[in-house]
XYZ file of C-alpha atoms in Angstrom:
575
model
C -1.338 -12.578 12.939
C -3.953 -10.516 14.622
C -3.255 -6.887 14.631
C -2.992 -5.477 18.291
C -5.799 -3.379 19.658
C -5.335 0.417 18.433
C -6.603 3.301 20.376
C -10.079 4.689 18.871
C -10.290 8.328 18.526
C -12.600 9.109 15.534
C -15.602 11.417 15.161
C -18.885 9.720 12.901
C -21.413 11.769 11.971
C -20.250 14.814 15.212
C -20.167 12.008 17.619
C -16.325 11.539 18.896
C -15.879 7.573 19.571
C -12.798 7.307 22.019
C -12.026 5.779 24.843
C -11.274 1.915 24.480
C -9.453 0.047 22.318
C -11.057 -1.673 18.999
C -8.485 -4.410 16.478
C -6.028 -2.584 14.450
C -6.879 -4.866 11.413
C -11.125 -4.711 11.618
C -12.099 -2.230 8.457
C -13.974 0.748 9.286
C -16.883 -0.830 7.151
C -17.204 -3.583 9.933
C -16.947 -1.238 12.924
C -19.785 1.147 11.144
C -21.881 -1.736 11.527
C -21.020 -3.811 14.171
C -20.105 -1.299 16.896
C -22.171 1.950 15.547
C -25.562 0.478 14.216
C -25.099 2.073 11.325
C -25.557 -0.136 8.318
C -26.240 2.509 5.686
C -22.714 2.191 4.747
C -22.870 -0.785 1.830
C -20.591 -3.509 1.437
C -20.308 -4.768 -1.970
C -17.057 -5.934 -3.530
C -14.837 -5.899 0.090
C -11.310 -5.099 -2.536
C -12.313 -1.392 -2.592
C -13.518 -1.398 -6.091
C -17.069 -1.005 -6.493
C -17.253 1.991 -4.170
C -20.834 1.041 -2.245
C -18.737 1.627 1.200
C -17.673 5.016 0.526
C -17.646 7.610 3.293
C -16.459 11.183 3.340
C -13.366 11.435 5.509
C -11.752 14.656 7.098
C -7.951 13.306 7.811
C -7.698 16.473 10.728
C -9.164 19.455 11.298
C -8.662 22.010 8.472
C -8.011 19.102 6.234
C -9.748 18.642 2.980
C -12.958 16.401 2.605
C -12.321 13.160 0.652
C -13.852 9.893 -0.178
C -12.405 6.663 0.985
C -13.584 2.928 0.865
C -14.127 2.220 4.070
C -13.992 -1.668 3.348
C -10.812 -1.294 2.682
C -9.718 1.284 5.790
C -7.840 -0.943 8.990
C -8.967 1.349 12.224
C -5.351 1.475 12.422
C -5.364 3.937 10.486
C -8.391 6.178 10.752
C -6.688 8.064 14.788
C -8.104 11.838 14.574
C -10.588 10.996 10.970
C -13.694 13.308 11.678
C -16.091 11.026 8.893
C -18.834 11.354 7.717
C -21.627 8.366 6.497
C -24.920 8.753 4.816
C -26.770 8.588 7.969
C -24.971 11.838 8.515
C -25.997 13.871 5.257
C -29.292 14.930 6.250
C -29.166 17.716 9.022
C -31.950 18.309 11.960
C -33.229 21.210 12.362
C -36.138 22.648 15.456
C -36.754 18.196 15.468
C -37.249 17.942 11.790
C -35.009 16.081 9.532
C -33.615 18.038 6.095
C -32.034 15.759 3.529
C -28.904 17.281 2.032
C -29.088 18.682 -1.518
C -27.689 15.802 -3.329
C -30.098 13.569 -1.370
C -33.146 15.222 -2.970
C -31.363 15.518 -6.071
C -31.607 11.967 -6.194
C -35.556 11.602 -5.332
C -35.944 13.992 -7.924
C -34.089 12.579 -10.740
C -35.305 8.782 -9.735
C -31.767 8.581 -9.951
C -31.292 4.919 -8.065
C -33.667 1.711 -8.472
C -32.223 -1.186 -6.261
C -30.056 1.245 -4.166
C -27.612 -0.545 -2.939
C -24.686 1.691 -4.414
C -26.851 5.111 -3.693
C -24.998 6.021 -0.091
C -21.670 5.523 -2.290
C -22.959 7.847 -4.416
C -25.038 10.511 -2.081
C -21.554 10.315 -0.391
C -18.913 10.813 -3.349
C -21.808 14.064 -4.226
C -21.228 15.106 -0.393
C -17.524 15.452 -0.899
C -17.977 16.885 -4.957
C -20.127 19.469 -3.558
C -18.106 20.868 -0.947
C -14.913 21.153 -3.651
C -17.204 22.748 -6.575
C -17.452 26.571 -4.797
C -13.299 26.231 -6.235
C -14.680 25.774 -9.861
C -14.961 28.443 -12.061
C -17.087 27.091 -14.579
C -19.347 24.497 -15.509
C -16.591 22.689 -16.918
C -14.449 22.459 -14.424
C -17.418 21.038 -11.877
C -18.411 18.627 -14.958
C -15.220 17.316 -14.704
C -14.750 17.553 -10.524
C -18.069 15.687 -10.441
C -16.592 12.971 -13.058
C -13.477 12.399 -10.911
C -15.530 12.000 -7.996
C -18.175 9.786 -8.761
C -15.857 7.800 -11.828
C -14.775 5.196 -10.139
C -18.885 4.113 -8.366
C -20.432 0.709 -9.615
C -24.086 0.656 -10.467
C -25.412 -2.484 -11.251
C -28.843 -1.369 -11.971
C -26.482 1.008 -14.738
C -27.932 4.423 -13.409
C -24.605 6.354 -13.781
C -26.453 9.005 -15.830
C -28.929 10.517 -13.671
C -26.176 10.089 -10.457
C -24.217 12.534 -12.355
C -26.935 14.471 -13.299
C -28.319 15.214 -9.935
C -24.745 15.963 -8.549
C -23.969 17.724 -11.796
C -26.723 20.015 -10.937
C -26.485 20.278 -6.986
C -22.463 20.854 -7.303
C -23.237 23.806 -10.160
C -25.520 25.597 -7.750
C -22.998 25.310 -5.204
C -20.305 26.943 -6.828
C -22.664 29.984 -7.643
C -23.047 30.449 -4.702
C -18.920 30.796 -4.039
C -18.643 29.137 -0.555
C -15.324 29.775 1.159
C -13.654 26.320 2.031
C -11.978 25.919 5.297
C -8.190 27.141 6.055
C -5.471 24.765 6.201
C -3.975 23.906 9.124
C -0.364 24.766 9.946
C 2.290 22.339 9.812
C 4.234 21.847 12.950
C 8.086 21.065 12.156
C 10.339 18.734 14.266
C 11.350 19.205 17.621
C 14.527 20.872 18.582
C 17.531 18.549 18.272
C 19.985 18.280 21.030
C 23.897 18.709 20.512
C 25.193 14.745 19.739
C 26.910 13.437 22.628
C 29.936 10.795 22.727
C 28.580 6.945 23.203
C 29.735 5.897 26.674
C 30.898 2.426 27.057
C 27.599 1.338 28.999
C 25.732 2.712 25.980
C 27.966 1.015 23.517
C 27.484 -2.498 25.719
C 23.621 -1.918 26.056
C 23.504 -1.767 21.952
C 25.224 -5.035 21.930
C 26.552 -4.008 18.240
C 29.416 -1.277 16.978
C 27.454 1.627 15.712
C 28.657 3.770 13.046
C 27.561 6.427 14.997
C 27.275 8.354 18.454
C 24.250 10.226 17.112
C 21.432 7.701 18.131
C 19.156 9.655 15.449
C 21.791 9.689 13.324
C 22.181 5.975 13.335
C 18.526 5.522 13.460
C 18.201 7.198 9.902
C 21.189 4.565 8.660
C 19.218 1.628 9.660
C 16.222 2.639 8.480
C 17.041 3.637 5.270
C 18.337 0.162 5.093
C 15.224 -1.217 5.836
C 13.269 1.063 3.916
C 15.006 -0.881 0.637
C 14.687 -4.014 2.015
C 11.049 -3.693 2.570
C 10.693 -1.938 -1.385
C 12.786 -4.747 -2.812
C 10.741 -7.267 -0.976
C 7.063 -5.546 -2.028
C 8.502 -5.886 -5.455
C 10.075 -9.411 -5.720
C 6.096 -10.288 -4.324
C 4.557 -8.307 -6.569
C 6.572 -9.867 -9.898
C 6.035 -13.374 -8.437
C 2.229 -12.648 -7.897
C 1.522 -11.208 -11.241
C 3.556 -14.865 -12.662
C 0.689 -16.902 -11.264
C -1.605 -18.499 -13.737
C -5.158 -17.068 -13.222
C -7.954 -17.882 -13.104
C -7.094 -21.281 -12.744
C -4.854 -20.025 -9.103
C -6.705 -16.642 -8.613
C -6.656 -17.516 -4.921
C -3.055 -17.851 -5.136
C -2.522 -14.761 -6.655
C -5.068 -12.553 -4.431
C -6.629 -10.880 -7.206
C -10.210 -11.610 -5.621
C -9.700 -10.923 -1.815
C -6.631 -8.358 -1.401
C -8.372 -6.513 0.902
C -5.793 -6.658 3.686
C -6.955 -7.442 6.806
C -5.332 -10.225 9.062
C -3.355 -13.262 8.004
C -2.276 -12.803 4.275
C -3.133 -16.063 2.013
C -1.627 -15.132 -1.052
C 1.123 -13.251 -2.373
C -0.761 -10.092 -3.333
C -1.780 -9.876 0.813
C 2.192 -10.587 1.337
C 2.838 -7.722 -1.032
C 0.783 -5.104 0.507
C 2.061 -6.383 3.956
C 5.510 -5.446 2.921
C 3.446 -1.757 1.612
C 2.405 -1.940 5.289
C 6.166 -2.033 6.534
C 7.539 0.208 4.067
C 5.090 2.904 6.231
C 6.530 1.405 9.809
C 10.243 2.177 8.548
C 8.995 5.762 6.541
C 6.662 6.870 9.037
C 9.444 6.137 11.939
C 12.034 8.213 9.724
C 9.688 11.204 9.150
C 8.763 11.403 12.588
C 12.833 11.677 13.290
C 12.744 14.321 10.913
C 14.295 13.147 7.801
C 12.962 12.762 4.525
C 11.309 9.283 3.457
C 13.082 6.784 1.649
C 11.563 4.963 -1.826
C 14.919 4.614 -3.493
C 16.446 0.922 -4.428
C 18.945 -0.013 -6.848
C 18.239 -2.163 -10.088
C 17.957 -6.066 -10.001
C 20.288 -7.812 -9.551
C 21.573 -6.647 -6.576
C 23.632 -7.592 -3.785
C 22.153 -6.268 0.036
C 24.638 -6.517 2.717
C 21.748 -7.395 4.929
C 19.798 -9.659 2.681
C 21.213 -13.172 2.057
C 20.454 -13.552 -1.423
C 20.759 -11.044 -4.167
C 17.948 -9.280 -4.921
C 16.294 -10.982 -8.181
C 12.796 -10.119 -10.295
C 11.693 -13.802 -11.065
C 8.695 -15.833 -11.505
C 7.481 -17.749 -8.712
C 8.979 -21.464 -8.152
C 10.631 -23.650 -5.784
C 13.874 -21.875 -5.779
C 12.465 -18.856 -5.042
C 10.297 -19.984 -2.797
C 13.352 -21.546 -0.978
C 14.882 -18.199 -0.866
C 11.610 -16.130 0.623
C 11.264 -19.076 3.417
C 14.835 -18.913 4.596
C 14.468 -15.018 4.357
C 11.334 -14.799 6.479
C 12.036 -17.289 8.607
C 11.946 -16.929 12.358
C 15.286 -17.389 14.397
C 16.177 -21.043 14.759
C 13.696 -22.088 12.513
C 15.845 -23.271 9.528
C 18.431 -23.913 11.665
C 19.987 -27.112 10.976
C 21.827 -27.421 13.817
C 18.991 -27.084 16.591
C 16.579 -29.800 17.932
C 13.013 -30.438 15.525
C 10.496 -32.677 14.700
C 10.974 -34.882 11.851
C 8.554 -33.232 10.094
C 10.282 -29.835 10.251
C 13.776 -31.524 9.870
C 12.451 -32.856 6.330
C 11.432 -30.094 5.648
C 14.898 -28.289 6.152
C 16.990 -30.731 4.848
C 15.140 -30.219 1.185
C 14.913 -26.378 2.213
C 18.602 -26.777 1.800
C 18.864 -29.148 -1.087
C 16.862 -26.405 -2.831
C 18.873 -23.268 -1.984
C 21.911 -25.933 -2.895
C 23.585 -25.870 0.205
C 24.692 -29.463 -0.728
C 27.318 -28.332 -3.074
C 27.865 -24.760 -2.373
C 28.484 -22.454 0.584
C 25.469 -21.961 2.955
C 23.214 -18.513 2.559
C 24.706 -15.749 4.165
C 22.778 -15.527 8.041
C 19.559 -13.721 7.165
C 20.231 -10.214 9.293
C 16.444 -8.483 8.358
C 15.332 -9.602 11.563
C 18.497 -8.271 13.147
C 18.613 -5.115 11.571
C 15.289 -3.712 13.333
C 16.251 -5.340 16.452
C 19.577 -3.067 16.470
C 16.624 -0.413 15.193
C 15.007 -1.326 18.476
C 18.098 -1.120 20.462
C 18.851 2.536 19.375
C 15.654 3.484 20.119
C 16.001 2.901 23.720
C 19.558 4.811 23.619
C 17.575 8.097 22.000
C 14.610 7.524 24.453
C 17.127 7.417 27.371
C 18.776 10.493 25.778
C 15.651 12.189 24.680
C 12.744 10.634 26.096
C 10.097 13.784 25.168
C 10.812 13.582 21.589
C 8.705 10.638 20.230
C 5.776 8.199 21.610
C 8.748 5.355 22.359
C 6.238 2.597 22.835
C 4.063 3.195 19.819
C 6.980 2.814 17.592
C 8.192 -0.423 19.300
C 4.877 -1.494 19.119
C 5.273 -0.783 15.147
C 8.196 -2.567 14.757
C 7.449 -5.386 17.164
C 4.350 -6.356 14.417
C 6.938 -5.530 11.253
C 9.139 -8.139 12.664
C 6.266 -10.994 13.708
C 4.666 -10.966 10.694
C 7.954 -11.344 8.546
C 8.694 -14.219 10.717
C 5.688 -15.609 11.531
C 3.124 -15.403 8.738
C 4.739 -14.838 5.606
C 6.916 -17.629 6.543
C 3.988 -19.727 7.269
C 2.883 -18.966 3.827
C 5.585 -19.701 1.539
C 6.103 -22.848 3.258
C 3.069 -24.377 2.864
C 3.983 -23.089 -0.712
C 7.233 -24.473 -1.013
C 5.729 -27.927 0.547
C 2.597 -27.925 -1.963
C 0.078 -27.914 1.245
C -1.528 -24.235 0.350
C -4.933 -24.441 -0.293
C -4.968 -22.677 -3.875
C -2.569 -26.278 -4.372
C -4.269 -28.666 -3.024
C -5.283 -31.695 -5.422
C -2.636 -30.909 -7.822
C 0.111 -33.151 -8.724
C 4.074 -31.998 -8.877
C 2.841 -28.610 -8.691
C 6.914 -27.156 -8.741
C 7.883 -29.259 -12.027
C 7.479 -26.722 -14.799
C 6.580 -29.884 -16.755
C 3.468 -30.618 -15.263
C 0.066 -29.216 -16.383
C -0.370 -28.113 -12.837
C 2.306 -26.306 -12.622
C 0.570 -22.603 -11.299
C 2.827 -20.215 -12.602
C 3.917 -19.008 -16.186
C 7.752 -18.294 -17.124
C 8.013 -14.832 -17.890
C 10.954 -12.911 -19.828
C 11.908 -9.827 -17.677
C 13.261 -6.768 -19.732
C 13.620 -3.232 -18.926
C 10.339 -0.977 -20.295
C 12.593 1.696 -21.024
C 13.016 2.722 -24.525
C 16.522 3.414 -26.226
C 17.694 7.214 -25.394
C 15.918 9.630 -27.974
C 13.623 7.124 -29.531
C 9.731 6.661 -28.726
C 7.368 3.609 -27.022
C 6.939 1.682 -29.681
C 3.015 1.559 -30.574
C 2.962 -2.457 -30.035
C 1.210 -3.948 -26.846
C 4.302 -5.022 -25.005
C 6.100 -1.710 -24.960
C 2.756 -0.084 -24.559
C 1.885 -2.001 -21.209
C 5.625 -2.076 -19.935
C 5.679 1.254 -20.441
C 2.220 1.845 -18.321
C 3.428 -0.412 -16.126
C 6.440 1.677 -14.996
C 4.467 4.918 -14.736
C 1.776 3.393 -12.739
C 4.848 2.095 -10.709
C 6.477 5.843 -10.019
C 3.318 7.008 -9.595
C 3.131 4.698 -6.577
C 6.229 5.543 -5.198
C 6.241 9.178 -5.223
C 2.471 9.437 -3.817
C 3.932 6.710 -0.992
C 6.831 9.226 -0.709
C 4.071 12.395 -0.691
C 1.531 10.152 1.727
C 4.637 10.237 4.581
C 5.159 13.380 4.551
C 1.551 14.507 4.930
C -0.105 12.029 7.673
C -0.701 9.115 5.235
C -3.140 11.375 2.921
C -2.348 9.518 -0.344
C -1.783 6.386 0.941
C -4.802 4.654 -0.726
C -4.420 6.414 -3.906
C -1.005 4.553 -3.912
C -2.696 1.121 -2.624
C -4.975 1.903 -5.494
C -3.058 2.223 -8.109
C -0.996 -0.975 -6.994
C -4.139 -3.152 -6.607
C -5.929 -2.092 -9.877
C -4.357 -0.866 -13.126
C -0.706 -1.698 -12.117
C -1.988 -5.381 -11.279
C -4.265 -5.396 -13.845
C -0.988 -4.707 -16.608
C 1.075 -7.028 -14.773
C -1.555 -9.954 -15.512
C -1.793 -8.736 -19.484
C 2.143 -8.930 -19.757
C 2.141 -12.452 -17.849
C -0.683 -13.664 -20.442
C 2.253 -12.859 -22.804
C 5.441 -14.189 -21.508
C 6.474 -11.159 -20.597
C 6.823 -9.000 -16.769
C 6.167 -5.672 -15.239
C 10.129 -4.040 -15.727
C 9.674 -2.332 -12.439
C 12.590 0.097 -13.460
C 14.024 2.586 -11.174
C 12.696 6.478 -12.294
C 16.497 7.764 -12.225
C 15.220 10.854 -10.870
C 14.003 9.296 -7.487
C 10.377 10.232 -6.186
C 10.741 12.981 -4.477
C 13.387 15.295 -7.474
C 11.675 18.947 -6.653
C 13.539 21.072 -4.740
C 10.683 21.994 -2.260
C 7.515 20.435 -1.046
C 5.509 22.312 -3.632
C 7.666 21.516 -6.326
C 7.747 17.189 -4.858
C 3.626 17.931 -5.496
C 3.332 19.532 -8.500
C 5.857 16.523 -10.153
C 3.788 13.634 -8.666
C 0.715 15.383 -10.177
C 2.474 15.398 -13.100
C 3.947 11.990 -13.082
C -0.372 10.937 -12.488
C -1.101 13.112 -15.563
C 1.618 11.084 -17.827
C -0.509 8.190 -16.803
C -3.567 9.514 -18.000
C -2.278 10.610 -21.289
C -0.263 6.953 -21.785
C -3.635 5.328 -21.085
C -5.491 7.204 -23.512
C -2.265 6.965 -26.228
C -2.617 3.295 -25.840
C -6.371 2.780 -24.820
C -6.128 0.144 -27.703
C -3.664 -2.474 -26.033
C -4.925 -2.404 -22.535
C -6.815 -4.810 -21.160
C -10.523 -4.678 -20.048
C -10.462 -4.687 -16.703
C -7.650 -1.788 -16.613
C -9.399 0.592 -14.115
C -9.219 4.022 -16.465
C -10.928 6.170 -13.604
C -7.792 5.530 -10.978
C -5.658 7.886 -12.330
C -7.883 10.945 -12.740
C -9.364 9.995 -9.130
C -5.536 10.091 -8.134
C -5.442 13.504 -10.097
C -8.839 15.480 -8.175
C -6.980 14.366 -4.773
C -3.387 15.831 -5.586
C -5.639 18.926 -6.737
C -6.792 19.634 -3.219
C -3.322 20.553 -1.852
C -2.546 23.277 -4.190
């Protein structure tokens, strides 16, 4: 589905773009080019990865300055961004044009030769700059500069004098002891009125028995509700992607081209569409004033709501059965209502599958309910309250959350379920496990968690489970962080989801084996305070680091080392 039009209000380079409306789901990269003219910005690998589309990036005023891939950036998500590209580096002066430090740093070092990746670079040195006047020594901008520019691709392999130059500019910086800017101050909620009865009009106009009077109240149940739905679903996709045989079905899987941006085509696009949800339900709670929810329970479980128990399992035709009737729009799998004989084939084996033929049908599938009674409450706090939130944004939200559940990823897992996805076609009885094109290994799922008191075994399985789990906590708690600070680590959590955490899943697969995805009993946001929810999601990035390093010998090469100290220099900038 095509994203609807978003309002732009961004500043490039000091000019402020606003005014009209631009698509939701067009990358930032694109609009640079297409709608600014300015095509300084690279695009190399489009997945966020080799870094040639970096720009600087101001989230709001007072705000520190950070890199982001702007190939990978929906203008969804870039309202209020004051950014900065390397057309903007160099400053005029009296009608004379002054290249920025790092620029010249580069000329003088003959630090590039194709230079395709040097406005990544001369961008990333921008931002390391600005954050060495904190640095105390040359150590500590060493390092700043190495978490900064880490993560760049040169193909030309120039790495050396790019962190030379920036080495150098950056250390003359912080001699210089530059005061940063202020932060800005947090505004809190807005006042809450006293809760009022539900009249009988109000009760009728819900068209369901709420638990409670409190539209807000309720709000925050149904939500949180969702919130685990949406986390059980991003993780049932994510097991099922990382069971897909690759290279052979790499198109299946996503690993090439899950840069999200329209109409997923694979199950790793599916996956970060449920990410995309999880911030519709977490982003509607904050903004009601209560905390953000990342908690679920173990698999198995059973979910009210949900019509099937919640299961970790490789991809196949039963579960494919289960994700179609799950995503499925009303009606659709209804065998009761009028269809074509195409579609009524296509139910009748949907049910012969799910064995509906022997047992008791699925439970009704209620996810599409439940944010329509989300919907419904709205309007009661709206009527109640109508100052306290931007109503039609938020049904706007949760008017896409609900189409694309029941429009594209059911589009999607049928033409998996019926064989006619692209990544399939040609093969022959791609579902029977027996056949050589079946596209999807059988994994054995076990917890990653070692017994009480004893260590992770030095061994590759326990090595990568264990990996596996911290890159997954690490995920959560900067998702849980991101809400409740505008969406700042947002990609860091993307990125750690996308690269090392996919990149361990695919190891494990290659050996029987899946990502545990165990719960971190301690929940993702355990501090008692917003400083103290910080400094333990730093740490839980640091554990990374260290297991990396402790078992640098079992990962696989194209485990993306730099993410978590990247992850690391970010968190560093709120303290």
């Amino acid at each position: 589905m095509q994203e609807p039009q978003t309002a732009l209000d961004l500043t490039v380079n000091g000019t402020r773009h606003t005014g009209r409306d631009v698509p939701g789901d067009m990358s930032l990269v694109h609009f640079l080019h297409e709608d600014l003219g300015l095509t300084g910005t690279k695009i190399g690998c489009s997945i966020g990865e080799c870094r040639a589309c970096t720009v600087a990036v101001r989230a709001h005023p007072g705000a520190a300055l950070v890199t982001r891939q702007s190939c990978m950036t929906s203008m969804r998500h870039v309202r209020g961004w004051d950014i900065v590209t390397v057309e903007g580096l160099a400053t005029d002066s009296g009608g004379r044009s002054t290249l920025h430090p790092v620029q010249k740093a580069f000329l003088e070092r003959d630090a590039f030769q194709c230079g395709y990746c040097a406005p990544g670079f001369a961008i990333a040195g921008r931002v390391a700059v600005e954050h060495a006047v904190d640095e105390s020594d040359e150590g500590g901008v060493e390092a700043l500069v190495d978490a900064v520019l880490g993560p760049h691709v040169c193909r030309c392999t120039g790495y050396d004098r790019y962190r030379e130059a920036v080495v150098a500019v950056a250390s003359a910086a912080a001699d210089e002891h530059r005061a940063g800017p202020a932060a800005a101050p947090e505004t809190g909620p807005p006042a809450r009125r006293a809760t009022a009865r539900l009249s009988a009009e109000e009760a009728d106009a819900l068209g369901y028995t709420p638990l409670f009077d409190d539209p807000t109240l309720e709000l925050v149940r149904l939500l949180r509700d969702g919130a685990e739905i949406e986390h059980s679903l991003l993780v049932q996709y994510l097991y099922a992607a990382f069971s897909v045989k690759v290279p052979r079905y790499t198109r299946l899987a996503g690993w090439p081209s899950h840069r999200y941006g329209g109409r997923p085509l694979h199950l790793l696009g599916v996956a970060i569409e449920e990410m995309t949800h999880l911030d519709i339900v977490n982003g509607l709670l904050v903004a009601l004033g209560s905390a953000p929810h990342l908690g679920r329970q173990q698999f198995p479980y059973e979910q009210d709501i949900y019509p099937f128990d919640f299961v970790l399992e490789p991809l196949s035709l039963g579960s494919l059965a289960k994700y179609v009737y799950v995503e499925a729009p009303p009606d659709a799998v209804d065998p009761d209502r009028p269809h074509t004989p195409e579609d009524r084939a296509f139910i009748e084996k949907l049910y012969q599958v799910l064995g509906a033929g022997t047992e008791p049908q699925p439970r009704p599938n209620q996810v599409g309910s439940l944010y329509r009674k989300v919907g419904k409450v709205l309007e009661l706090l709206e009527k109640r309250e109508p100052d306290r939130l931007d109503y039609p944004t938020w049904r706007a939200r949760l008017d896409v959350l609900r189409e694309e559940g029941e429009s594209e990823h059911f589009a999607l897992f049928r033409a998996l379920f019926e064989g006619t996805h692209p990544a399939l076609l040609g093969a022959q009885q791609v579902w029977d496990p027996g056949s050589g094109d079946h596209p999807v290994i059988p994994l054995h799922h076990a917890t990653g968690l070692p017994p009480s008191g004893e260590p992770v075994r030095d061994e590759t399985v326990p090595a990568l489970r264990h990996l596996a789990n911290l890159h997954y906590w690490a995920v959560c708690m900067l998702l849980d962080q991101s809400y409740r600070r505008g969406g700042q680590f947002h990609s860091a959590a993307r990125r750690h989801m996308t690269g090392p955490l996919r990149s361990l899943g695919t190891a494990l697969a290659h050996r029987g084996e899946g990502v545990p995805f165990d719960v971190f009993v301690a929940g993702y946001a355990p501090g008692r305070d917003e400083r103290e929810n910080l400094a333990l999601t730093r740490s839980m990035v640091s554990q990374t680091a260290i297991a990396q390093e402790r078992y640098a010998r079992h990962l696989p090469p194209d485990y993306a080392h730099t993410c978590a100290w990247e992850t690391l220099w970010e968190l560093s900038l709120m303290e």
